[in-house]
Amino acid sequence: MMGHVSFFSQARVSQDITKPIVATEDLAAGQTIFQEIAIVSSGFGHSFDDCGCHGDDEPVEAHVEPETLDEDDLETVSPAVVQEFDALMSYCEGHPVLSMVDIRKNLFKLLRLYELDATSLTLLLTLEINKEEASEYLEAATGLRREHPNIIPPGLSDDDVAHLIGLLNNKYCHALEEIQGSGVFIYMSLLAHSCLPNCNLTVTGNTMWLTAIRPIAANEVLTVDVADLFYRPLQERRDLLENDKIPCNCDLCSCILPDYARAFKCQDCADGIVHPLDDVFSCTKCNVKWTAEQIAAVEAQEKSLVEELDVTSLEALDASIASSLLHPYHFIFFWALDDLNSICVEEDFPDVELAKIYRRILECLNYTLPYPHDEKVQHYDHLAQTLISIGDIAGAKEAYEHAYALSCLCSGKDYDESLLYERLMKDTPTNKDEMLIAYGLDVDAVHNDDAP
């Protein structure tokens, strides 16, 4: 928690939320700008945990515990909701826009806020929602009033309730990992998107805060990567942004900068990297431009690899890279490396192998993402832990130094993780037990879990 950080109304940013939010004075890199606590928040519920789904497999039958109101919920919903909760859950099951348990509970909590203070939802009711699904929101709202009139406070129209349902199905509802649920945020949701953002969002509990990841000039629009599109090729980013109706005029989307996520081996110089810029493929080192035939050849390889690449070891991935025209920094190889990392962690691969993978991932990220990013922080942290396990304490110290510097830029120097990395880089653990203690873990419990 960043208790000293200003809330939006006191922050050094423009206050007219009908326009893009801009800095009202120069902001330094690593400066926390403002924080916001969720208006309401709720967990995803049992159906999310026990849905019987396994990755991309078909759902299987599973016993799902009936949804309940926990202690926090009971304090933030009306007595009518408590009394009619089971019936309300059944009603919501029949409406896709109320299918998620966290959305239902957040709706009930918003209704309770209005019941206690009729002005509490005034700003929320002015925010834009997805008009294409307005009829579904209204159908769910009118049915809710018809079947459960006691939970709708006097003064709220069906259109108002429909609007709230629309907000909960829109960008205003953010996932909150620590509570395994979601929360409603106004100001964070109104930040402009950029694939090359100047700010980063950090979440702890039901609180989010905004940090400048580079110097920001007065009157500059504050931007975040709303859709989390890092390491995605240009066309994929454009398609995703268009689908979500998110505008972006960053230098990547405007083709001022090349598409770094599509990287190819230069065929004219030893270590050059070729990237596309519009329809021109040119080398970053020797500046040679590829012919239409060369472009067609690499695009054919891209298509083939997207469909066929499936690696289960670093050696297999390296073999694919060696036989390909695609550079190791290409997004196809990066995401294959990311998948391989998950496999290695799950199957308890040797730490030496994991360290190689973390280094490779970081090399890709540092080349392709020209700004501080949480992914870099996490991977430097994981690399440091792995290096401690194999006895490379100097390497671990260096990794913690990188993690600390990036965490300060992404989340501020007073963030709990930044403070942790500062301690770890100054007093780097020399063995696994010291490391577990530094992270606040129970050494005996971890060893018992690791026992065969």
Short mmCIF file of N, CA, C and O in Angstrom, two decimals, residues 18-122:
data_model
loop_
_atom_site.label_atom_id
_atom_site.label_comp_id
_atom_site.label_asym_id
_atom_site.label_seq_id
_atom_site.Cartn_x
_atom_site.Cartn_y
_atom_site.Cartn_z
N THR A 18 -13.63 14.37 -18.89
CA THR A 18 -14.19 14.24 -20.24
C THR A 18 -13.10 14.37 -21.30
O THR A 18 -13.36 14.17 -22.48
N LYS A 19 -11.89 14.72 -20.86
CA LYS A 19 -10.76 14.87 -21.77
C LYS A 19 -9.62 13.95 -21.30
O LYS A 19 -9.63 13.50 -20.15
N PRO A 20 -8.65 13.67 -22.16
CA PRO A 20 -7.51 12.87 -21.72
C PRO A 20 -6.85 13.48 -20.49
O PRO A 20 -6.69 14.70 -20.40
N ILE A 21 -6.46 12.64 -19.55
CA ILE A 21 -5.83 13.11 -18.32
C ILE A 21 -4.37 13.45 -18.61
O ILE A 21 -3.62 12.62 -19.15
N VAL A 22 -3.95 14.66 -18.26
CA VAL A 22 -2.59 15.11 -18.53
C VAL A 22 -1.92 15.54 -17.23
O VAL A 22 -2.58 15.84 -16.24
N ALA A 23 -0.59 15.54 -17.26
CA ALA A 23 0.18 16.06 -16.13
C ALA A 23 0.06 17.58 -16.11
O ALA A 23 0.10 18.22 -17.16
N THR A 24 -0.10 18.15 -14.94
CA THR A 24 -0.17 19.62 -14.84
C THR A 24 1.17 20.23 -14.49
O THR A 24 1.30 21.45 -14.42
N GLU A 25 2.17 19.38 -14.26
CA GLU A 25 3.54 19.85 -14.06
C GLU A 25 4.48 18.71 -14.45
O GLU A 25 4.05 17.58 -14.67
N ASP A 26 5.76 19.02 -14.57
CA ASP A 26 6.72 17.99 -14.94
C ASP A 26 6.76 16.90 -13.87
O ASP A 26 6.74 17.19 -12.66
N LEU A 27 6.80 15.65 -14.32
CA LEU A 27 6.86 14.51 -13.41
C LEU A 27 8.15 13.74 -13.66
O LEU A 27 8.56 13.56 -14.81
N ALA A 28 8.78 13.28 -12.59
CA ALA A 28 10.04 12.55 -12.72
C ALA A 28 9.78 11.06 -12.89
O ALA A 28 8.76 10.53 -12.45
N ALA A 29 10.71 10.38 -13.54
CA ALA A 29 10.62 8.92 -13.66
C ALA A 29 10.62 8.30 -12.27
O ALA A 29 11.43 8.67 -11.41
N GLY A 30 9.70 7.38 -12.04
CA GLY A 30 9.59 6.74 -10.73
C GLY A 30 8.70 7.48 -9.75
O GLY A 30 8.49 7.02 -8.63
N GLN A 31 8.14 8.61 -10.18
CA GLN A 31 7.26 9.39 -9.30
C GLN A 31 5.86 8.79 -9.30
O GLN A 31 5.26 8.58 -10.35
N THR A 32 5.35 8.49 -8.11
CA THR A 32 3.97 8.01 -8.02
C THR A 32 3.04 9.21 -8.18
O THR A 32 3.24 10.26 -7.56
N ILE A 33 2.02 9.05 -9.01
CA ILE A 33 1.20 10.19 -9.43
C ILE A 33 -0.10 10.27 -8.65
O ILE A 33 -0.44 11.31 -8.09
N PHE A 34 -0.84 9.18 -8.61
CA PHE A 34 -2.03 9.13 -7.75
C PHE A 34 -2.43 7.69 -7.53
O PHE A 34 -1.99 6.78 -8.24
N GLN A 35 -3.25 7.48 -6.52
CA GLN A 35 -3.76 6.15 -6.23
C GLN A 35 -5.29 6.18 -6.24
O GLN A 35 -5.90 7.25 -6.15
N GLU A 36 -5.87 5.00 -6.34
CA GLU A 36 -7.33 4.89 -6.31
C GLU A 36 -7.72 3.58 -5.65
O GLU A 36 -7.15 2.52 -5.96
N ILE A 37 -8.64 3.66 -4.73
CA ILE A 37 -9.18 2.47 -4.07
C ILE A 37 -10.47 2.09 -4.78
O ILE A 37 -11.28 2.95 -5.12
N ALA A 38 -10.66 0.80 -5.01
CA ALA A 38 -11.85 0.34 -5.71
C ALA A 38 -13.12 0.82 -5.00
O ALA A 38 -13.21 0.77 -3.77
N ILE A 39 -14.07 1.30 -5.79
CA ILE A 39 -15.36 1.72 -5.22
C ILE A 39 -16.03 0.54 -4.55
O ILE A 39 -16.55 0.63 -3.44
N VAL A 40 -16.03 -0.59 -5.25
CA VAL A 40 -16.47 -1.87 -4.68
C VAL A 40 -15.54 -2.94 -5.24
O VAL A 40 -14.93 -2.77 -6.31
N SER A 41 -15.43 -4.05 -4.55
CA SER A 41 -14.62 -5.17 -5.05
C SER A 41 -15.19 -6.47 -4.51
O SER A 41 -15.79 -6.49 -3.43
N SER A 42 -15.00 -7.54 -5.28
CA SER A 42 -15.54 -8.85 -4.90
C SER A 42 -14.68 -9.95 -5.50
O SER A 42 -14.01 -9.76 -6.52
N GLY A 43 -14.73 -11.13 -4.88
CA GLY A 43 -14.00 -12.28 -5.39
C GLY A 43 -14.73 -12.94 -6.55
O GLY A 43 -15.93 -12.74 -6.76
N PHE A 44 -13.97 -13.74 -7.32
CA PHE A 44 -14.55 -14.42 -8.47
C PHE A 44 -15.54 -15.52 -8.08
O PHE A 44 -16.38 -15.91 -8.87
N GLY A 45 -15.40 -16.06 -6.87
CA GLY A 45 -16.36 -17.06 -6.42
C GLY A 45 -15.92 -18.48 -6.71
O GLY A 45 -14.93 -18.74 -7.38
N HIS A 46 -16.70 -19.44 -6.19
CA HIS A 46 -16.36 -20.86 -6.32
C HIS A 46 -16.40 -21.33 -7.76
O HIS A 46 -15.61 -22.19 -8.16
N SER A 47 -17.32 -20.80 -8.55
CA SER A 47 -17.46 -21.29 -9.92
C SER A 47 -16.22 -21.01 -10.74
O SER A 47 -15.89 -21.74 -11.67
N PHE A 48 -15.48 -19.95 -10.37
CA PHE A 48 -14.23 -19.65 -11.08
C PHE A 48 -13.14 -20.64 -10.68
O PHE A 48 -12.38 -21.12 -11.50
N ASP A 49 -13.09 -20.97 -9.38
CA ASP A 49 -12.05 -21.88 -8.90
C ASP A 49 -12.29 -23.32 -9.32
O ASP A 49 -11.36 -24.06 -9.59
N ASP A 50 -13.56 -23.72 -9.36
CA ASP A 50 -13.88 -25.13 -9.55
C ASP A 50 -14.69 -25.39 -10.80
O ASP A 50 -15.60 -26.21 -10.83
N CYS A 51 -14.38 -24.65 -11.86
CA CYS A 51 -15.19 -24.74 -13.06
C CYS A 51 -14.97 -26.04 -13.81
O CYS A 51 -15.71 -26.37 -14.73
N GLY A 52 -13.95 -26.82 -13.40
CA GLY A 52 -13.71 -28.09 -14.08
C GLY A 52 -13.00 -27.93 -15.39
O GLY A 52 -12.95 -28.85 -16.19
N CYS A 53 -12.46 -26.73 -15.67
CA CYS A 53 -11.74 -26.50 -16.92
C CYS A 53 -10.26 -26.75 -16.70
O CYS A 53 -9.72 -26.45 -15.65
N HIS A 54 -9.61 -27.28 -17.70
CA HIS A 54 -8.18 -27.56 -17.61
C HIS A 54 -7.52 -26.99 -18.85
O HIS A 54 -7.48 -27.63 -19.90
N GLY A 55 -7.02 -25.75 -18.72
CA GLY A 55 -6.36 -25.12 -19.86
C GLY A 55 -7.31 -24.99 -21.02
O GLY A 55 -8.42 -24.48 -20.89
N ASP A 56 -6.89 -25.50 -22.18
CA ASP A 56 -7.71 -25.40 -23.38
C ASP A 56 -8.60 -26.62 -23.57
O ASP A 56 -9.29 -26.75 -24.57
N ASP A 57 -8.59 -27.54 -22.59
CA ASP A 57 -9.40 -28.73 -22.73
C ASP A 57 -10.88 -28.39 -22.55
O ASP A 57 -11.25 -27.35 -22.04
N GLU A 58 -11.72 -29.33 -22.96
CA GLU A 58 -13.15 -29.16 -22.77
C GLU A 58 -13.47 -29.19 -21.28
O GLU A 58 -12.83 -29.91 -20.51
N PRO A 59 -14.48 -28.43 -20.84
CA PRO A 59 -14.86 -28.48 -19.44
C PRO A 59 -15.29 -29.89 -19.06
O PRO A 59 -15.88 -30.62 -19.85
N VAL A 60 -14.97 -30.27 -17.83
CA VAL A 60 -15.39 -31.57 -17.33
C VAL A 60 -16.30 -31.34 -16.14
O VAL A 60 -16.30 -30.28 -15.52
N GLU A 61 -17.09 -32.34 -15.84
CA GLU A 61 -18.02 -32.20 -14.73
C GLU A 61 -17.24 -32.05 -13.43
O GLU A 61 -16.26 -32.73 -13.18
N ALA A 62 -17.68 -31.13 -12.61
CA ALA A 62 -17.02 -30.91 -11.33
C ALA A 62 -18.05 -30.45 -10.32
O ALA A 62 -19.03 -29.80 -10.66
N HIS A 63 -17.81 -30.80 -9.08
CA HIS A 63 -18.69 -30.35 -8.02
C HIS A 63 -18.36 -28.90 -7.69
O HIS A 63 -17.22 -28.58 -7.38
N VAL A 64 -19.34 -28.03 -7.81
CA VAL A 64 -19.14 -26.61 -7.54
C VAL A 64 -19.91 -26.24 -6.28
O VAL A 64 -21.12 -26.44 -6.20
N GLU A 65 -19.18 -25.72 -5.31
CA GLU A 65 -19.83 -25.28 -4.08
C GLU A 65 -20.78 -24.13 -4.39
O GLU A 65 -20.49 -23.28 -5.22
N PRO A 66 -21.93 -24.09 -3.72
CA PRO A 66 -22.84 -22.96 -3.94
C PRO A 66 -22.19 -21.65 -3.49
O PRO A 66 -21.43 -21.62 -2.53
N GLU A 67 -22.49 -20.60 -4.23
CA GLU A 67 -21.93 -19.29 -3.89
C GLU A 67 -22.51 -18.79 -2.57
O GLU A 67 -23.67 -19.03 -2.25
N THR A 68 -21.67 -18.10 -1.83
CA THR A 68 -22.10 -17.54 -0.55
C THR A 68 -21.59 -16.11 -0.43
O THR A 68 -20.76 -15.66 -1.23
N LEU A 69 -22.07 -15.42 0.55
CA LEU A 69 -21.58 -14.09 0.88
C LEU A 69 -20.58 -14.23 2.02
O LEU A 69 -20.91 -14.80 3.07
N ASP A 70 -19.35 -13.75 1.80
CA ASP A 70 -18.38 -13.84 2.89
C ASP A 70 -18.60 -12.67 3.85
O ASP A 70 -19.50 -11.85 3.68
N GLU A 71 -17.76 -12.61 4.87
CA GLU A 71 -17.96 -11.62 5.93
C GLU A 71 -17.91 -10.19 5.38
O GLU A 71 -18.73 -9.34 5.77
N ASP A 72 -16.97 -9.93 4.48
CA ASP A 72 -16.88 -8.59 3.90
C ASP A 72 -18.11 -8.28 3.05
O ASP A 72 -18.60 -7.14 3.05
N ASP A 73 -18.59 -9.28 2.31
CA ASP A 73 -19.78 -9.07 1.48
C ASP A 73 -20.98 -8.70 2.34
O ASP A 73 -21.77 -7.81 2.00
N LEU A 74 -21.14 -9.40 3.46
CA LEU A 74 -22.31 -9.18 4.31
C LEU A 74 -22.39 -7.74 4.81
O LEU A 74 -23.48 -7.22 5.04
N GLU A 75 -21.23 -7.11 4.95
CA GLU A 75 -21.21 -5.74 5.45
C GLU A 75 -21.46 -4.71 4.36
O GLU A 75 -21.66 -3.53 4.65
N THR A 76 -21.46 -5.15 3.09
CA THR A 76 -21.51 -4.17 2.00
C THR A 76 -22.67 -4.41 1.02
O THR A 76 -22.71 -3.80 -0.05
N VAL A 77 -23.58 -5.31 1.37
CA VAL A 77 -24.79 -5.49 0.56
C VAL A 77 -26.00 -5.25 1.45
O VAL A 77 -25.89 -5.23 2.68
N SER A 78 -27.15 -5.08 0.84
CA SER A 78 -28.36 -4.77 1.61
C SER A 78 -28.91 -6.03 2.28
O SER A 78 -28.64 -7.15 1.84
N PRO A 79 -29.70 -5.87 3.34
CA PRO A 79 -30.36 -7.02 3.96
C PRO A 79 -31.21 -7.81 2.96
O PRO A 79 -31.31 -9.03 3.06
N ALA A 80 -31.79 -7.11 2.00
CA ALA A 80 -32.62 -7.80 1.00
C ALA A 80 -31.77 -8.76 0.16
O ALA A 80 -32.21 -9.86 -0.18
N VAL A 81 -30.55 -8.34 -0.18
CA VAL A 81 -29.66 -9.22 -0.95
C VAL A 81 -29.29 -10.44 -0.12
O VAL A 81 -29.27 -11.57 -0.63
N VAL A 82 -29.01 -10.24 1.15
CA VAL A 82 -28.68 -11.37 2.03
C VAL A 82 -29.84 -12.35 2.07
O VAL A 82 -29.65 -13.57 1.94
N GLN A 83 -31.04 -11.83 2.21
CA GLN A 83 -32.22 -12.68 2.34
C GLN A 83 -32.53 -13.43 1.04
O GLN A 83 -32.93 -14.59 1.07
N GLU A 84 -32.30 -12.79 -0.09
CA GLU A 84 -32.69 -13.39 -1.37
C GLU A 84 -31.48 -13.90 -2.17
O GLU A 84 -31.59 -14.15 -3.37
N PHE A 85 -30.35 -14.08 -1.51
CA PHE A 85 -29.10 -14.31 -2.24
C PHE A 85 -29.16 -15.53 -3.16
O PHE A 85 -28.77 -15.45 -4.33
N ASP A 86 -29.63 -16.65 -2.67
CA ASP A 86 -29.65 -17.86 -3.50
C ASP A 86 -30.52 -17.66 -4.74
O ASP A 86 -30.15 -18.07 -5.85
N ALA A 87 -31.68 -17.03 -4.55
CA ALA A 87 -32.56 -16.78 -5.69
C ALA A 87 -31.93 -15.79 -6.66
O ALA A 87 -32.08 -15.92 -7.89
N LEU A 88 -31.21 -14.81 -6.13
CA LEU A 88 -30.52 -13.85 -6.99
C LEU A 88 -29.45 -14.54 -7.84
O LEU A 88 -29.28 -14.25 -9.02
N MET A 89 -28.73 -15.47 -7.22
CA MET A 89 -27.71 -16.21 -7.97
C MET A 89 -28.35 -16.99 -9.12
O MET A 89 -27.83 -17.04 -10.23
N SER A 90 -29.49 -17.58 -8.84
CA SER A 90 -30.18 -18.34 -9.89
C SER A 90 -30.63 -17.42 -11.02
O SER A 90 -30.52 -17.76 -12.20
N TYR A 91 -31.14 -16.25 -10.65
CA TYR A 91 -31.58 -15.30 -11.68
C TYR A 91 -30.40 -14.88 -12.55
O TYR A 91 -30.49 -14.86 -13.79
N CYS A 92 -29.29 -14.55 -11.92
CA CYS A 92 -28.12 -14.07 -12.67
C CYS A 92 -27.57 -15.12 -13.62
O CYS A 92 -27.02 -14.79 -14.68
N GLU A 93 -27.70 -16.39 -13.25
CA GLU A 93 -27.19 -17.46 -14.11
C GLU A 93 -27.81 -17.40 -15.51
O GLU A 93 -27.20 -17.82 -16.49
N GLY A 94 -29.02 -16.88 -15.60
CA GLY A 94 -29.71 -16.85 -16.88
C GLY A 94 -29.39 -15.64 -17.74
O GLY A 94 -29.98 -15.48 -18.81
N HIS A 95 -28.46 -14.80 -17.28
CA HIS A 95 -28.12 -13.59 -18.02
C HIS A 95 -26.60 -13.51 -18.20
O HIS A 95 -25.87 -13.32 -17.22
N PRO A 96 -26.12 -13.65 -19.44
CA PRO A 96 -24.67 -13.63 -19.68
C PRO A 96 -23.95 -12.42 -19.10
O PRO A 96 -22.81 -12.53 -18.65
N VAL A 97 -24.61 -11.26 -19.09
CA VAL A 97 -23.95 -10.06 -18.58
C VAL A 97 -23.82 -10.08 -17.06
O VAL A 97 -23.16 -9.21 -16.48
N LEU A 98 -24.46 -11.05 -16.41
CA LEU A 98 -24.34 -11.23 -14.96
C LEU A 98 -23.81 -12.62 -14.63
O LEU A 98 -24.03 -13.13 -13.53
N SER A 99 -23.12 -13.23 -15.57
CA SER A 99 -22.69 -14.61 -15.39
C SER A 99 -21.53 -14.74 -14.41
O SER A 99 -21.35 -15.78 -13.78
N MET A 100 -20.72 -13.68 -14.27
CA MET A 100 -19.57 -13.74 -13.37
C MET A 100 -19.97 -13.35 -11.95
O MET A 100 -20.64 -12.33 -11.74
N VAL A 101 -19.55 -14.15 -10.99
CA VAL A 101 -19.94 -13.92 -9.60
C VAL A 101 -19.45 -12.57 -9.10
O VAL A 101 -20.17 -11.86 -8.38
N ASP A 102 -18.24 -12.17 -9.48
CA ASP A 102 -17.72 -10.88 -9.00
C ASP A 102 -18.55 -9.73 -9.54
O ASP A 102 -18.79 -8.74 -8.84
N ILE A 103 -19.04 -9.84 -10.78
CA ILE A 103 -19.88 -8.79 -11.34
C ILE A 103 -21.20 -8.70 -10.58
O ILE A 103 -21.68 -7.61 -10.25
N ARG A 104 -21.79 -9.84 -10.27
CA ARG A 104 -23.05 -9.83 -9.51
C ARG A 104 -22.86 -9.15 -8.15
O ARG A 104 -23.63 -8.26 -7.77
N LYS A 105 -21.85 -9.61 -7.43
CA LYS A 105 -21.64 -9.06 -6.09
C LYS A 105 -21.30 -7.58 -6.14
O LYS A 105 -21.76 -6.79 -5.30
N ASN A 106 -20.49 -7.19 -7.13
CA ASN A 106 -20.17 -5.77 -7.25
C ASN A 106 -21.42 -4.94 -7.56
O ASN A 106 -21.56 -3.81 -7.08
N LEU A 107 -22.33 -5.50 -8.36
CA LEU A 107 -23.58 -4.80 -8.63
C LEU A 107 -24.38 -4.62 -7.34
O LEU A 107 -24.88 -3.51 -7.05
N PHE A 108 -24.51 -5.68 -6.56
CA PHE A 108 -25.27 -5.58 -5.31
C PHE A 108 -24.63 -4.55 -4.37
O PHE A 108 -25.34 -3.83 -3.65
N LYS A 109 -23.31 -4.47 -4.39
CA LYS A 109 -22.62 -3.51 -3.52
C LYS A 109 -22.81 -2.08 -4.01
O LYS A 109 -22.93 -1.15 -3.19
N LEU A 110 -22.86 -1.89 -5.32
CA LEU A 110 -23.13 -0.56 -5.85
C LEU A 110 -24.56 -0.12 -5.49
O LEU A 110 -24.79 1.05 -5.14
N LEU A 111 -25.49 -1.05 -5.57
CA LEU A 111 -26.86 -0.72 -5.19
C LEU A 111 -26.94 -0.33 -3.71
O LEU A 111 -27.69 0.59 -3.34
N ARG A 112 -26.16 -1.01 -2.89
CA ARG A 112 -26.14 -0.68 -1.47
C ARG A 112 -25.54 0.71 -1.24
O ARG A 112 -26.03 1.48 -0.39
N LEU A 113 -24.50 1.05 -1.98
CA LEU A 113 -23.91 2.38 -1.85
C LEU A 113 -24.95 3.45 -2.14
O LEU A 113 -25.05 4.46 -1.43
N TYR A 114 -25.72 3.23 -3.20
CA TYR A 114 -26.76 4.20 -3.55
C TYR A 114 -27.83 4.28 -2.46
O TYR A 114 -28.34 5.36 -2.14
N GLU A 115 -28.15 3.13 -1.91
CA GLU A 115 -29.16 3.08 -0.85
C GLU A 115 -28.72 3.91 0.36
O GLU A 115 -29.54 4.58 1.00
N LEU A 116 -27.44 3.89 0.64
CA LEU A 116 -26.91 4.63 1.78
C LEU A 116 -26.66 6.10 1.46
O LEU A 116 -26.72 6.96 2.34
N ASP A 117 -26.34 6.38 0.19
CA ASP A 117 -26.05 7.76 -0.23
C ASP A 117 -26.42 7.90 -1.70
O ASP A 117 -25.73 7.39 -2.58
N ALA A 118 -27.51 8.59 -1.97
CA ALA A 118 -28.03 8.69 -3.33
C ALA A 118 -27.10 9.44 -4.28
O ALA A 118 -27.28 9.39 -5.49
N THR A 119 -26.08 10.11 -3.74
CA THR A 119 -25.12 10.82 -4.61
C THR A 119 -23.88 9.98 -4.93
O THR A 119 -23.03 10.41 -5.71
N SER A 120 -23.78 8.81 -4.32
CA SER A 120 -22.54 8.04 -4.41
C SER A 120 -22.25 7.51 -5.82
O SER A 120 -21.09 7.24 -6.15
N LEU A 121 -23.28 7.35 -6.64
CA LEU A 121 -23.08 6.78 -7.97
C LEU A 121 -23.21 7.83 -9.08
O LEU A 121 -23.22 7.48 -10.26
N THR A 122 -23.30 9.09 -8.70
CA THR A 122 -23.53 10.15 -9.69
C THR A 122 -22.49 10.13 -10.80
O THR A 122 -22.83 10.16 -11.99
#
